[in-house]
Coordinates of C-alpha atoms in Angstrom, one line a residue:
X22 CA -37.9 10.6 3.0
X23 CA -35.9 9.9 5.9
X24 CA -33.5 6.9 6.2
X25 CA -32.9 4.8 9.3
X26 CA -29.8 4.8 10.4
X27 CA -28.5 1.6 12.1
X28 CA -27.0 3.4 14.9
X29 CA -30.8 4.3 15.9
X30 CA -31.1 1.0 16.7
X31 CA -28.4 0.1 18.6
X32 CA -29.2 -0.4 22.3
X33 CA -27.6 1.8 24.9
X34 CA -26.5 -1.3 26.5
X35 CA -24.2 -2.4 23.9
X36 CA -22.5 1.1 23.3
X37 CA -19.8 0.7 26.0
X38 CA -18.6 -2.8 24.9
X39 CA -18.4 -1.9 21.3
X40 CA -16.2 1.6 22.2
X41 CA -13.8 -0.5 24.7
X42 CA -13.3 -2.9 21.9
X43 CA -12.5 0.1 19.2
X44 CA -10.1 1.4 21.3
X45 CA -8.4 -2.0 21.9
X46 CA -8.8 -2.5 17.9
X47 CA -6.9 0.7 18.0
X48 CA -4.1 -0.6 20.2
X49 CA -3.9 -3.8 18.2
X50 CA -3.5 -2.4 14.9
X51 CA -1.3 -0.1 15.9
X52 CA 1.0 -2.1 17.9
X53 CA 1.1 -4.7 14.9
X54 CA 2.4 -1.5 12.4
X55 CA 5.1 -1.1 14.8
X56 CA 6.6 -3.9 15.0
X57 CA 5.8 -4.7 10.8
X58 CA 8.1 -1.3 10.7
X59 CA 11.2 -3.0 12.6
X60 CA 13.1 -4.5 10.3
X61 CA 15.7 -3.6 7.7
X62 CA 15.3 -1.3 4.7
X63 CA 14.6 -3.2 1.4
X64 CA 15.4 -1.9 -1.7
X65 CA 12.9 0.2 -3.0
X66 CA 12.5 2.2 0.1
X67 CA 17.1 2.3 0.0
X68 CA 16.2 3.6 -4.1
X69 CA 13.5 6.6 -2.5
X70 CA 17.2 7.7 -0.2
X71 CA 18.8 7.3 -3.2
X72 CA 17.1 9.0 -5.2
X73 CA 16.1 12.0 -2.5
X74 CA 20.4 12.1 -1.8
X75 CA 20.4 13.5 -5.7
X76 CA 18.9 16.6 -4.9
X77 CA 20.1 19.8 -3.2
X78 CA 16.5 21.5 -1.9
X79 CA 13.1 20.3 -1.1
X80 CA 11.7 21.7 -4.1
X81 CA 14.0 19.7 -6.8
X82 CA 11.6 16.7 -5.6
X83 CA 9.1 17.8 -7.6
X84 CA 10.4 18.8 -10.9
X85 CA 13.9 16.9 -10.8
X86 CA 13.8 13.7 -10.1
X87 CA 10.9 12.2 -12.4
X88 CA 10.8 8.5 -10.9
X89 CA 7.6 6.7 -10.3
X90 CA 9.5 5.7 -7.2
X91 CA 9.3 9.3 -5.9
X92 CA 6.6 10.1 -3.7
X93 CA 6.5 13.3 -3.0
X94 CA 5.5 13.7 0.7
X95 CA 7.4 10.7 1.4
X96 CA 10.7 11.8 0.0
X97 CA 10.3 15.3 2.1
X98 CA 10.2 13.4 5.0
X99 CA 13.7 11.7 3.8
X100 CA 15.0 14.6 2.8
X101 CA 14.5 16.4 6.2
X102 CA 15.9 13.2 7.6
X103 CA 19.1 13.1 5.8
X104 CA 21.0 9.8 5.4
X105 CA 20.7 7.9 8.5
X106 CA 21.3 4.5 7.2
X107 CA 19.0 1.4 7.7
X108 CA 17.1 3.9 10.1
X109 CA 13.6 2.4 10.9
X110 CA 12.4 6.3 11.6
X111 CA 11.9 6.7 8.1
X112 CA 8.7 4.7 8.4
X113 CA 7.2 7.2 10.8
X114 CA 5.4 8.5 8.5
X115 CA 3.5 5.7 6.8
X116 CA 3.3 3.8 10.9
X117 CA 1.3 7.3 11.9
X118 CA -1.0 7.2 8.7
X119 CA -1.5 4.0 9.1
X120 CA -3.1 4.2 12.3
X121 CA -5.0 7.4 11.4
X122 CA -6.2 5.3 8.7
X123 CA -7.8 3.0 11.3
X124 CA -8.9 5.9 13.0
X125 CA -10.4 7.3 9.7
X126 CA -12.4 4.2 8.8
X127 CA -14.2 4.2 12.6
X128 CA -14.9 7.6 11.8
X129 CA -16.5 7.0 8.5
X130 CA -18.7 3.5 10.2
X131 CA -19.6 5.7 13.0
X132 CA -21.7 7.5 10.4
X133 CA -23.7 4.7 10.4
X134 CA -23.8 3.0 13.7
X135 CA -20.7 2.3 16.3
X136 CA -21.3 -1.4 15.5
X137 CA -20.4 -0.4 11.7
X138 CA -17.4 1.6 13.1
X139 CA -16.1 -1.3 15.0
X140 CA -16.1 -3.5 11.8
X141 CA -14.5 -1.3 9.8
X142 CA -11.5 -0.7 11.9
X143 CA -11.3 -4.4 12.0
X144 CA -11.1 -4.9 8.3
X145 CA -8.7 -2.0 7.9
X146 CA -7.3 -2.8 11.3
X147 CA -6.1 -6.7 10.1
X148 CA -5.7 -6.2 6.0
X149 CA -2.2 -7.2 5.6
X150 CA -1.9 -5.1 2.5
X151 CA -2.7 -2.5 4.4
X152 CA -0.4 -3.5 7.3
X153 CA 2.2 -4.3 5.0
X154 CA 2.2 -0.4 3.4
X155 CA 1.9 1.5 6.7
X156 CA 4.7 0.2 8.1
X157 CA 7.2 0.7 4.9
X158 CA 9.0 3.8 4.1
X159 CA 7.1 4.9 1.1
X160 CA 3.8 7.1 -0.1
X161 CA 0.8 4.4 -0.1
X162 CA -0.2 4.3 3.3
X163 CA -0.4 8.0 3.7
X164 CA -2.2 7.6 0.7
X165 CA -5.1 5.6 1.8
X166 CA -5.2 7.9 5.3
X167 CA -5.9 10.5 2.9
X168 CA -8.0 8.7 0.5
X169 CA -10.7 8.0 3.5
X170 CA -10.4 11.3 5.0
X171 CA -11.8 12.8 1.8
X172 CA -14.0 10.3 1.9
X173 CA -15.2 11.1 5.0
X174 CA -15.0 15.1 4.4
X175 CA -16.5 14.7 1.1
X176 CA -19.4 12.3 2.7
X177 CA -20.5 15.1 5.4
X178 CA -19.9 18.3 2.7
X179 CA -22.6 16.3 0.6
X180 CA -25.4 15.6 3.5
X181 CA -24.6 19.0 5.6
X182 CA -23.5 21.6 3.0
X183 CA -20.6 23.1 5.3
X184 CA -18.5 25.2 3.4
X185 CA -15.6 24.2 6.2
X186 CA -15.9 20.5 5.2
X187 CA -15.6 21.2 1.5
X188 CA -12.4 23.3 2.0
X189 CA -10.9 20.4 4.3
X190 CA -11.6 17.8 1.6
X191 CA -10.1 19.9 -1.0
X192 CA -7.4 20.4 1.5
X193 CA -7.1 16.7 2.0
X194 CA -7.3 16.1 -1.4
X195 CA -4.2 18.0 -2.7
X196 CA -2.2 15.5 0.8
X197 CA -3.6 12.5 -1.2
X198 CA -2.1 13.3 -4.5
X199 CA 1.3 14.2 -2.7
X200 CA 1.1 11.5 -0.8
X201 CA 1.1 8.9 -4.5
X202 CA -0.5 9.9 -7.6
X203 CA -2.7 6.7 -7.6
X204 CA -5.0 8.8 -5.6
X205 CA -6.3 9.4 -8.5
X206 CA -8.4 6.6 -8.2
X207 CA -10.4 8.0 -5.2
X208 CA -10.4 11.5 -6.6
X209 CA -12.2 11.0 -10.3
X210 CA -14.6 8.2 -8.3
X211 CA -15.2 10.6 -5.6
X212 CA -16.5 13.3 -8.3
X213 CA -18.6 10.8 -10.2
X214 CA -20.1 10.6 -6.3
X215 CA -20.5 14.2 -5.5
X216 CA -22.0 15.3 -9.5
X217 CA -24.3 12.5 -9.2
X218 CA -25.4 12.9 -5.2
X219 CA -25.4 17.0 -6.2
X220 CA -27.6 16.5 -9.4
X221 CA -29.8 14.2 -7.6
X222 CA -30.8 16.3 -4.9
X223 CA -31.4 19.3 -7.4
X224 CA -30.0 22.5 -5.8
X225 CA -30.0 24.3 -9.3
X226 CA -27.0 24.0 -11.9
X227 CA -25.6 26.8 -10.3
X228 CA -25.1 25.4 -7.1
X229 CA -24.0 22.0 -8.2
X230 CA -21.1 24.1 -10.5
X231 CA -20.4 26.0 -7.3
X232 CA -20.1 22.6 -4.5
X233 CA -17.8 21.3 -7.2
X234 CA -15.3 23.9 -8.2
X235 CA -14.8 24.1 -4.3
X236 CA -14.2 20.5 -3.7
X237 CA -12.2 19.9 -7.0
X238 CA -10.4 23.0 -8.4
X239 CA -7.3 23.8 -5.9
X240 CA -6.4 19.3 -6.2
X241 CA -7.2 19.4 -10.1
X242 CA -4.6 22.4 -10.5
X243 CA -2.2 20.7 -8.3
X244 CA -2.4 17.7 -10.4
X245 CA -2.4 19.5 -14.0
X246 CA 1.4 21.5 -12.2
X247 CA 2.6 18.5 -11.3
X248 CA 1.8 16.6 -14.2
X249 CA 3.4 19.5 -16.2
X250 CA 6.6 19.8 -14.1
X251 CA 7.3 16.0 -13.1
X252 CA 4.7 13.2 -14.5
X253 CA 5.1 14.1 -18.1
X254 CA 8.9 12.9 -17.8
X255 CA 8.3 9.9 -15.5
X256 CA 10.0 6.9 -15.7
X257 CA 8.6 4.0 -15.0
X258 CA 11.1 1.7 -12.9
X259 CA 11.3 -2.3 -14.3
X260 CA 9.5 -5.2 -12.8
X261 CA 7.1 -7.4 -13.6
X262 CA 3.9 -7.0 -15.7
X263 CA 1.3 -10.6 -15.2
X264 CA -1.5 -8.7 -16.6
X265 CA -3.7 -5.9 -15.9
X266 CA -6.7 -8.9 -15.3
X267 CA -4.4 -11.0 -13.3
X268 CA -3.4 -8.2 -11.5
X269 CA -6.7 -7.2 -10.5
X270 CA -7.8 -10.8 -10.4
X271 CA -5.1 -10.9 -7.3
X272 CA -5.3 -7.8 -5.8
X273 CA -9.0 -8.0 -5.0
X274 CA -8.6 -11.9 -3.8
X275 CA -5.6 -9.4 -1.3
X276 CA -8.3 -7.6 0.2
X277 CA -10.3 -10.7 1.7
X278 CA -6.5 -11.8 2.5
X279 CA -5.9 -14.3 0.3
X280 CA -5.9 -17.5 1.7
X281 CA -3.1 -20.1 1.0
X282 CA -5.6 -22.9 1.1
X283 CA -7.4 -21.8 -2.2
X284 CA -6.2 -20.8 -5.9
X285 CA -6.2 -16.9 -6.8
X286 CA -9.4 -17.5 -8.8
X287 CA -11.2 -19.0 -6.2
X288 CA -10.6 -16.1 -4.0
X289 CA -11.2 -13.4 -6.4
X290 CA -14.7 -15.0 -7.5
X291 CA -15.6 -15.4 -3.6
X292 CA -14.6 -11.2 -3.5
X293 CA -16.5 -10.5 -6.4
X294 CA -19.5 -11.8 -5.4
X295 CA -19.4 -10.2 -1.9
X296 CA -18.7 -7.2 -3.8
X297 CA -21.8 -7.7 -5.4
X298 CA -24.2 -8.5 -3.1
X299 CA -22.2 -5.5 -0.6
X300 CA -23.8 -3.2 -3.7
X301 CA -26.9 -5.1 -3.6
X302 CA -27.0 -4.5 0.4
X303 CA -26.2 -0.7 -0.4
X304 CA -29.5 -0.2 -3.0
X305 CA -32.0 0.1 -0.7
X306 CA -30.1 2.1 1.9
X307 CA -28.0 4.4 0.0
X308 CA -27.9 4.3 -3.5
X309 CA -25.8 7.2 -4.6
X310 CA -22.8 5.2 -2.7
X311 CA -23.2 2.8 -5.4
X312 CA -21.9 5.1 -8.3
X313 CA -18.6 5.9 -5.8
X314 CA -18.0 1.8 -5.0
X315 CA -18.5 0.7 -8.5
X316 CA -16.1 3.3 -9.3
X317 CA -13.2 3.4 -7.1
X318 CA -13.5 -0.7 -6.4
X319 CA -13.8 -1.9 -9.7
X320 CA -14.0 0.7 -12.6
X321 CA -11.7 3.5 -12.4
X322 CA -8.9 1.5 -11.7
X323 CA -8.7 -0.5 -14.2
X324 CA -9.2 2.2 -16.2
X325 CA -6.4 4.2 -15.3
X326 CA -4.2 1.3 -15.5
X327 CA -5.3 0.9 -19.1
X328 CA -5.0 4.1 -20.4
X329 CA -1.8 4.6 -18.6
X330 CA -0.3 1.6 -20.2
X331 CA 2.2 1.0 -17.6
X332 CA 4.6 -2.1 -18.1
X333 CA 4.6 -2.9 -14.7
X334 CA 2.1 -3.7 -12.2
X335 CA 1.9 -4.8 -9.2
X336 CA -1.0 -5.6 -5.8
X337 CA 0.1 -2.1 -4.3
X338 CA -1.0 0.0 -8.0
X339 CA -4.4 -1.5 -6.9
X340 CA -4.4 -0.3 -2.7
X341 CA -7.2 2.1 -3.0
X342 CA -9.8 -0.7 -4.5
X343 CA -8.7 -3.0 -1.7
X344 CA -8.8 -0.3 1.1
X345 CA -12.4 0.8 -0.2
X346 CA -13.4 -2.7 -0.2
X347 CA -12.6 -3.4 3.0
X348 CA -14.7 -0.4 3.5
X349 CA -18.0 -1.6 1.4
X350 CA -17.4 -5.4 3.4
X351 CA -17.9 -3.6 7.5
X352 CA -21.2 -1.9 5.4
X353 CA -22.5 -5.3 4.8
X354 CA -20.6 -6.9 7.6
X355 CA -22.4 -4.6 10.2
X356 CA -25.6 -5.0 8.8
X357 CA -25.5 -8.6 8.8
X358 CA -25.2 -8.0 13.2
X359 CA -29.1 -6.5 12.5
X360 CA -30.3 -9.1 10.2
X361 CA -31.5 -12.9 11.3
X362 CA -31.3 -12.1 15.2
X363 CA -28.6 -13.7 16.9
X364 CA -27.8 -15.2 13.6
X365 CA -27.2 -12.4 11.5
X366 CA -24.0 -11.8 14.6
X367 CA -23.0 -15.4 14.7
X368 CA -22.5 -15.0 11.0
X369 CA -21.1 -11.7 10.8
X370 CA -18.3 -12.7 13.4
X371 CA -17.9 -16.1 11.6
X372 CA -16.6 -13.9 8.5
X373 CA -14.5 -11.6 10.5
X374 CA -12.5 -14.7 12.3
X375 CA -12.1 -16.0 8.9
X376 CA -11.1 -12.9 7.6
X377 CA -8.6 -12.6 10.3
X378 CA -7.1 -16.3 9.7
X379 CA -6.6 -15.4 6.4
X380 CA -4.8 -12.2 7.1
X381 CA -3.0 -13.6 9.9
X382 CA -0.9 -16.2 8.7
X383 CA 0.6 -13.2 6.1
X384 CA 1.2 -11.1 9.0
X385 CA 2.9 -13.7 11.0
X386 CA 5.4 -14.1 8.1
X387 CA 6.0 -10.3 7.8
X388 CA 6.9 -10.1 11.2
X389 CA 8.9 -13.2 10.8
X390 CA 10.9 -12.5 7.7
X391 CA 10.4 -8.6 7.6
X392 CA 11.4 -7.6 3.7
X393 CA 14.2 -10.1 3.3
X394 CA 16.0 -8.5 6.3
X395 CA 18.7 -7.8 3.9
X396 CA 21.3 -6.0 6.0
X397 CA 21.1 -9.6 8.1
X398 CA 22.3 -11.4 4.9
X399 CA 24.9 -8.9 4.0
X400 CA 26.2 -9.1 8.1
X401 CA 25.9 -12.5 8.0
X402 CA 28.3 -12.4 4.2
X403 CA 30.4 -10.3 6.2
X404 CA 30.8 -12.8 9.2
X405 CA 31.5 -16.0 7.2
X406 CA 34.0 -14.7 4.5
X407 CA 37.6 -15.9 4.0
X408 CA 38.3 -12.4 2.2
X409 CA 39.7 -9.4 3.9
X410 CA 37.3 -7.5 1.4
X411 CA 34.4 -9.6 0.8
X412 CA 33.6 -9.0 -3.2
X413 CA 29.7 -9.9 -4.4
X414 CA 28.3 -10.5 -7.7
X415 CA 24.0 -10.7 -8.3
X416 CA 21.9 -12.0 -11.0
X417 CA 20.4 -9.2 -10.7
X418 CA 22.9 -5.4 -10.5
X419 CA 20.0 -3.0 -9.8
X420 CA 17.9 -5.2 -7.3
X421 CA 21.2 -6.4 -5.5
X422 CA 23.6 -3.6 -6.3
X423 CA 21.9 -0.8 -4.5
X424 CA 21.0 -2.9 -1.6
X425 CA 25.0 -3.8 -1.4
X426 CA 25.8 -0.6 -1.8
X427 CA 23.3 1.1 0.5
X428 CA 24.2 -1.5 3.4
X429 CA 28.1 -0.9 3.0
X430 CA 27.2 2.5 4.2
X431 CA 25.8 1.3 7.1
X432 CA 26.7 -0.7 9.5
X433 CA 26.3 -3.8 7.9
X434 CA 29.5 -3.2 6.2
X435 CA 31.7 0.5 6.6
X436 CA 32.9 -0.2 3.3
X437 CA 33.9 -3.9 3.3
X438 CA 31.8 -5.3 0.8
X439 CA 32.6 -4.6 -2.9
X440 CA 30.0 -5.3 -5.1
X441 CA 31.2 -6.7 -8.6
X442 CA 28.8 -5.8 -11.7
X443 CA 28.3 -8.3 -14.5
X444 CA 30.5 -6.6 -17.1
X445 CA 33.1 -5.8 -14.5
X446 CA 33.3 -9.8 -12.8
X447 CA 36.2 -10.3 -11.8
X448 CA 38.4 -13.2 -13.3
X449 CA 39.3 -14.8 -10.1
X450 CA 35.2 -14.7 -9.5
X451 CA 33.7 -13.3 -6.7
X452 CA 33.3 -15.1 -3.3
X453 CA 29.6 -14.5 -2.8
X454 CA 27.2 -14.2 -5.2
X455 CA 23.5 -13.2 -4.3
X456 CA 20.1 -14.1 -6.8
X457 CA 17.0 -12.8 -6.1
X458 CA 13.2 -13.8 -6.5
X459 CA 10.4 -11.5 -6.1
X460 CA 8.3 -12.1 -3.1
X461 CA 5.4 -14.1 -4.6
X462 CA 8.0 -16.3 -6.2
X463 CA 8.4 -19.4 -4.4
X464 CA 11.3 -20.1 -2.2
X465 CA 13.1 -23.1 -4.4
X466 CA 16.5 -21.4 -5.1
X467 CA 17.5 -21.6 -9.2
X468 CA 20.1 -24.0 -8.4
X469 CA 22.5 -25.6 -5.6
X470 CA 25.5 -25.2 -7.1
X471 CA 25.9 -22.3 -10.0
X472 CA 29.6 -21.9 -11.9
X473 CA 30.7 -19.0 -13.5
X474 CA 32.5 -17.8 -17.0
X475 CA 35.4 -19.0 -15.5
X476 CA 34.7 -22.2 -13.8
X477 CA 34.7 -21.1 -10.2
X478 CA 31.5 -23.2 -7.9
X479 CA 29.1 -21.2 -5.9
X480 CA 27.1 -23.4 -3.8
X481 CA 23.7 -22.3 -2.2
X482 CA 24.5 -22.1 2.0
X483 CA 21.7 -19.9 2.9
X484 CA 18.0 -18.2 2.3
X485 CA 16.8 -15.2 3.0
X486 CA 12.9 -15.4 2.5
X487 CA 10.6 -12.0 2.5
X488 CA 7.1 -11.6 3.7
X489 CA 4.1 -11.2 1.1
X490 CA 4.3 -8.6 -1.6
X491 CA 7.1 -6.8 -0.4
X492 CA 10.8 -7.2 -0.8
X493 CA 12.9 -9.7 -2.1
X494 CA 13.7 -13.7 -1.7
X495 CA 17.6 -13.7 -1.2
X496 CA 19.9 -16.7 -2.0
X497 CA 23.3 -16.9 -1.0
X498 CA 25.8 -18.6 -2.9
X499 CA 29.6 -19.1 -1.7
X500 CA 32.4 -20.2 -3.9
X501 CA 33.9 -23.2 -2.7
X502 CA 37.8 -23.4 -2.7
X503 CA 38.1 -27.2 -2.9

């Protein structure tokens, strides 16, 4: 039986509008990456140069460093870089996937109609999660450009049965798990897809075992070498860990933009049910998309976090849901345009402006308060010391120590700034001393005034606040000499 594809019924009329405002979608998003990108190194993108600076060829970055902060593609790119300081070109990588991303998820409505294209480069277009991790110096956004190219290799392989689009998934595939090893998450959902679409549409067991050792043999091997030569003797950085169901809970109320004028629950249960009724949408249309969404939204990575018992977790272990959400929202989305009339559009452009707000008012602050524009904090330390070498203590000696460090390289401080760790203090005290909070924390400092082991005031004379999920609140304390 043949299905009806919304783009049959899109009226010639409307085609040039809706590819004007693609490309100026385009334009938009990527203009907003770019300037998301122009703002000072935080620390764990100064930890990736860090950690990249141990090793003496590319190849030690896949069996020597064994860091969940190492992402493999991502620290190549560093490598081949060098140390260049707080250099905003090491971003180029996740600005460009970032905007093929964008590209990618037109490509993948388009399959549809041009009005579902449209939407979806909205969605993926605004998300500020997604925003936020193509314009930061690390694997994730090359990992959701990967993510939906598979998709959208893996979703022509199945309906055409071109060996080429098999190879170029498998291809892509291998990227996505170099790119962060959370693509995972697409890659087991994405063979739940293809066993389930194969076996439905019968070719013979033979040629179901044949489509799928193509797609998935050269990215499973990857993963088992890599696993054997790196993952096995990961370590997992500290942080925080609010729960794998709060976690979740807030990551999916992220992909609708969470919007400050409702609770986390509120928004997650408002997601959930257009989850739900973006699966119910799906049934009669294309039900073997159903098995995939379940999966790679809500099932598998939960799972993964579960089984990999991780102590820390964070929005970002949870980017693939929320980019494939956004995805499954421009399918119901665009069909709401051919539902109702004019009030299925009325509707359907209701929800994006909303969807926009929400998103908006996080992207505003990013390109406000970057990732705690720490190098301005440390130049501003610099300017307003009394000290011919300005010495610095933290609550924190990892989180503020490798930042201090990192910037006295640079030219925030050629070597000025002494940072002072907690067992070496010194007894005369520091004169500044930095606390951090993470970025969801709010912005009420721990204290005005502080006083140390040896009696010496540090009051509170400036913050430092970071954008959404990224980065670090900064306050800096000076020690008064009255």
């Amino acid at each position: 039986m043949r299905v009806t594809r919304r783009g049959d019924l899109e009226k010639k009329s409307q085609r040039p509008g809706l590819i004007v405002a693609a490309v100026a979608l385009l334009l938009i998003a990527s203009a907003i990456r770019i300037w998301a990108a122009q703002n000072d190194l935080w620390l764990d993108e100064i930890w990736s140069i860090d950690l990249v600076s141990q090793v003496s060829s590319p190849w030690q970055i896949f069996y020597a460093i064994h860091s969940d902060n190492n992402h493999y593609l991502n620290a190549l790119w560093i490598y081949f870089c060098g140390f260049r300081g707080n250099w905003s070109g090491y971003r180029i990588p996740s600005i460009v996937a970032g905007i093929g991303s964008v590209v990618v998820a037109g490509l993948i409505g388009l399959n549809r109609s041009m009005m579902n294209a449209v939407v979806a480069m909205f969605l993926i277009g605004f998300s500020y999660v997604l925003i936020l991790y193509s314009s930061e110096a690390r694997g994730y956004s090359a990992l959701i450009f990967f993510s939906f190219l598979c998709y959208y290799f893996l979703e022509r392989y199945l309906r055409e049965r071109q060996w080429p689009m098999a190879f170029l998934f498998s291809l892509s595939a291998c990227l996505g798990l170099l790119a962060h090893l959370e693509f995972l998450t697409f890659f087991f959902s994405s063979f739940l897809w293809a066993a389930y679409r194969l076996i439905k549409s019968a070719p013979g067991w033979r040629d179901i075992a044949a489509a799928l050792f193509f797609c998935y043999t050269l990215p499973a091997l990857l993963f088992i070498l890599l696993y054997w030569i790196d993952v096995r003797h990961m370590v997992i950085a500290g942080g925080d860990h609010p729960g794998l169901a709060n976690c979740y809970e807030t990551s999916l109320a992220w992909a609708l933009g969470m919007p400050s004028l409702f609770p986390t629950w509120v928004v997650f249960g408002v997601a959930m049910l257009v989850f739900i009724g973006s699966l119910y949408r799906l049934w009669s249309e294309r039900p073997d998309l159903i098995v995939f969404f379940a999966s790679v939204v809500a099932i598998m990575p939960i799972l993964l976090a579960w089984a990999g018992e991780s102590e820390v977790l964070y929005v970002r272990y949870f980017i693939v849901s929320v980019a494939f959400f956004a995805l499954l929202m421009s399918f119901f989305l665009s069909s709401l345009c051919w539902s109702g009339r004019g009030r299925g559009k009325i509707l359907c452009g209701l929800l994006l402006a909303g969807y926009l707000m929400a998103n908006g008012w996080h992207i505003v602050a990013l390109l406000k308060y970057g990732r705690g524009n720490n190098g301005e904090a440390l130049r501003y330390v610099l300017q307003n010391s009394n000290e011919a070498s300005t010495t610095i203590g933290g609550d924190q000696d990892f989180r503020i120590g490798v930042v201090v460090d990192f910037y006295n390289r640079t030219e925030a401080g050629h070597h000025l700034l002494q940072y002072a760790t907690m067992e070496h203090w010194p007894t005369n005290g520091v004169e500044w001393l930095i606390c951090e909070k993470e970025s969801y924390a709010g912005l009420t400092p721990p204290a005005r005034m502080f006083a140390d082991n040896q009696g010496h005031q540090y009051e509170l004379v400036k913050i430092f606040p970071t954008g959404p999920l990224s980065g670090l609140h900064w306050f800096i304390y000076h020690r008064r000499t009255d």
